[in-house]
Short mmCIF file of C-alpha atoms in Angstrom, two decimals:
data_model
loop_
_atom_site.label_atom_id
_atom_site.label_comp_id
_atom_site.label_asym_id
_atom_site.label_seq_id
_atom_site.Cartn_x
_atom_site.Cartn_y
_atom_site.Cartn_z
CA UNK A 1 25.88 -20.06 -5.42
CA UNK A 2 22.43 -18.34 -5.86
CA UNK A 3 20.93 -19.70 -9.02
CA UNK A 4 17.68 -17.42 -8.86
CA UNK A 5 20.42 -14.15 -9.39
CA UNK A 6 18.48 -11.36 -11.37
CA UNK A 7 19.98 -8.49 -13.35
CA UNK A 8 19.52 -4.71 -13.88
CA UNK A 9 17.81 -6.24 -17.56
CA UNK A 10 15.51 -8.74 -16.09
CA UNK A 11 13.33 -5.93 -13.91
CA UNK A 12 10.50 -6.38 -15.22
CA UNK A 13 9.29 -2.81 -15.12
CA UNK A 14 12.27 -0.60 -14.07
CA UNK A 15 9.50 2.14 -13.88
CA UNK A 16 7.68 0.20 -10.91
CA UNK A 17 10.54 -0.50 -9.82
CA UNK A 18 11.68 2.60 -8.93
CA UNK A 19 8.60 3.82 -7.63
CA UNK A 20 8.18 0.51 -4.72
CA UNK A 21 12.04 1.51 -3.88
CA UNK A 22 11.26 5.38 -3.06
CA UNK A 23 8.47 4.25 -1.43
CA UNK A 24 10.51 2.35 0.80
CA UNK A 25 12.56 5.22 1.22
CA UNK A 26 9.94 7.30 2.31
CA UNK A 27 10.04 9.39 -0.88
CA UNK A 28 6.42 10.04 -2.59
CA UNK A 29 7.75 11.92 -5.54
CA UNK A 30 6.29 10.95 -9.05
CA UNK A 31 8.30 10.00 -12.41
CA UNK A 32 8.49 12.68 -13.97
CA UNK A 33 9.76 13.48 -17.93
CA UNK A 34 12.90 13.39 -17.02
CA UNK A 35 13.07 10.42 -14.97
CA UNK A 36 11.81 8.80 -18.30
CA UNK A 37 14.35 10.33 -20.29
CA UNK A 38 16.95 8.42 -18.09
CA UNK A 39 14.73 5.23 -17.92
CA UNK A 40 15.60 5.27 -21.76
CA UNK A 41 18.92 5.46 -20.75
CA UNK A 42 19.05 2.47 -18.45
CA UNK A 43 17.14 0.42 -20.64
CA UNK A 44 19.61 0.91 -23.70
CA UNK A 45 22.66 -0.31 -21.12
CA UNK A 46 20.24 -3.25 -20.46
CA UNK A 47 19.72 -3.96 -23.94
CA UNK A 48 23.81 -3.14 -24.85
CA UNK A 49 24.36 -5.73 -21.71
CA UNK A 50 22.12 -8.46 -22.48
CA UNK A 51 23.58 -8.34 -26.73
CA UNK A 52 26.99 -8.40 -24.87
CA UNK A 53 26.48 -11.34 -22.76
CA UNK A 54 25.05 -13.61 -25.61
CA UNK A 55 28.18 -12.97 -27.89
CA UNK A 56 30.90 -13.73 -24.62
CA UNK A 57 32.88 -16.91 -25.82
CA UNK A 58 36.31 -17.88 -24.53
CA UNK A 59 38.19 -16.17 -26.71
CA UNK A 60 37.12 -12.32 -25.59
CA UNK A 61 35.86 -13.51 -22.49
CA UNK A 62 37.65 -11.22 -20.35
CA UNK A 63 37.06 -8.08 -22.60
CA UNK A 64 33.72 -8.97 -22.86
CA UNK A 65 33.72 -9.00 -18.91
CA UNK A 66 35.38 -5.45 -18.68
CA UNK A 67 32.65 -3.79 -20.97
CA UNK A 68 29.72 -6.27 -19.26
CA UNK A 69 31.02 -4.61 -15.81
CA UNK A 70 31.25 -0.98 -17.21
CA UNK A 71 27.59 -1.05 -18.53
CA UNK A 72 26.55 -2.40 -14.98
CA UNK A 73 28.22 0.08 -13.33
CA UNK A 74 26.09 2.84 -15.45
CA UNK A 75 23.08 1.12 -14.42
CA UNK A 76 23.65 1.08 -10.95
CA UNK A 77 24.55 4.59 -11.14
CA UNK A 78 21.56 5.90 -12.96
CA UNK A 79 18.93 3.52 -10.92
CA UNK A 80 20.20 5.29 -7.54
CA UNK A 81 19.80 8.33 -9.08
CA UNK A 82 16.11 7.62 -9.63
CA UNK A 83 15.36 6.11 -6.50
CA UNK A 84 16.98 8.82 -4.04
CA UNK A 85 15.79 10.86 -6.75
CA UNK A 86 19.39 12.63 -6.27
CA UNK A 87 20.30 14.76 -8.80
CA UNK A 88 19.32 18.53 -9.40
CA UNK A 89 20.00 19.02 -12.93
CA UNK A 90 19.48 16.37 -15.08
CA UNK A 91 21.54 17.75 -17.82
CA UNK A 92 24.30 16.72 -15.81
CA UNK A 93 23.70 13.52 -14.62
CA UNK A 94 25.58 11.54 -17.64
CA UNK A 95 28.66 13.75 -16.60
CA UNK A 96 28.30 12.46 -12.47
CA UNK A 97 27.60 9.21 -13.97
CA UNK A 98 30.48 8.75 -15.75
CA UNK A 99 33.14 10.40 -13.52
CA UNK A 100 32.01 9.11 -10.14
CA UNK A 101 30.00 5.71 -10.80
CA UNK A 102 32.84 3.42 -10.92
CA UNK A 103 34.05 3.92 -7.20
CA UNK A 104 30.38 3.91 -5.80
CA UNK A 105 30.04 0.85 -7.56
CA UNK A 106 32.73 -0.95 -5.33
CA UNK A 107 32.07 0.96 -2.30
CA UNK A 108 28.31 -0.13 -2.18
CA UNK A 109 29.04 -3.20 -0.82
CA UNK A 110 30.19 -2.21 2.31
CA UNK A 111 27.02 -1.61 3.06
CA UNK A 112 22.98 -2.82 2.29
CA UNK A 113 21.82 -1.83 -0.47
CA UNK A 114 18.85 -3.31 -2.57
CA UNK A 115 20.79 -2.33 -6.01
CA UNK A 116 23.66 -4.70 -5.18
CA UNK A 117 21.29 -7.88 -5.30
CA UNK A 118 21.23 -7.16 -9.35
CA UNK A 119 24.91 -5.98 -9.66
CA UNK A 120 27.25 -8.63 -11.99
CA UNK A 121 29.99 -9.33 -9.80
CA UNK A 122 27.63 -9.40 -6.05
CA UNK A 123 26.62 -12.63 -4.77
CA UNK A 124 25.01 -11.81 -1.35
#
């Protein structure tokens, strides 16, 4: 078992980080004010996440999990959307997020991708 695992809420600059994975993607676009808006976004889900995981006890452990897995899955969702710098319309992107995020989650893993290294339930 990896011991050194990092979560989405222990990036220490999810900013920087999304820049050095465009980068490595080839794309040379910017933040821009609405890739901060969603920033926010991701670092609330961190914050919800990391509150969650300190109040997980035996008793609502696996409710605790469900929700702990949900938020992750939102994170994942919005960081690819900043890296690959995906989405058109970011008034939408909450929408995509929440209707299509939970089956890319899964489906990831069948293939490399940086984002699964910080994922809950991946142990590469």
């Amino acid at each position: 078992m990896n011991n050194n695992k990092n979560f989405f809420g222990e990036i220490p600059s999810i900013e920087a980080f999304i820049v050095k994975e465009r980068l490595k993607k080839g794309i040379k676009f910017e933040l821009n004010k609405f890739d901060c808006l969603v920033i926010e976004k991701v670092r609330c889900l961190c914050r919800n996440a990391e509150n969650l995981i300190k109040d997980i006890n035996y008793q609502k452990f696996k409710e605790s999990m469900s929700k702990l897995i949900k938020l992750d899955v939102k994170i994942a969702s919005y960081l690819f959307f900043l890296i690959d710098d995906y989405f058109l319309d970011y008034r939408i992107i909450h929408r995509l997020v929440d209707k299509e995020s939970l089956k890319d989650y899964y489906a990831s893993f069948s293939y490399e991708e940086n984002l699964n290294t910080f994922k809950v339930i991946y142990h590469g």
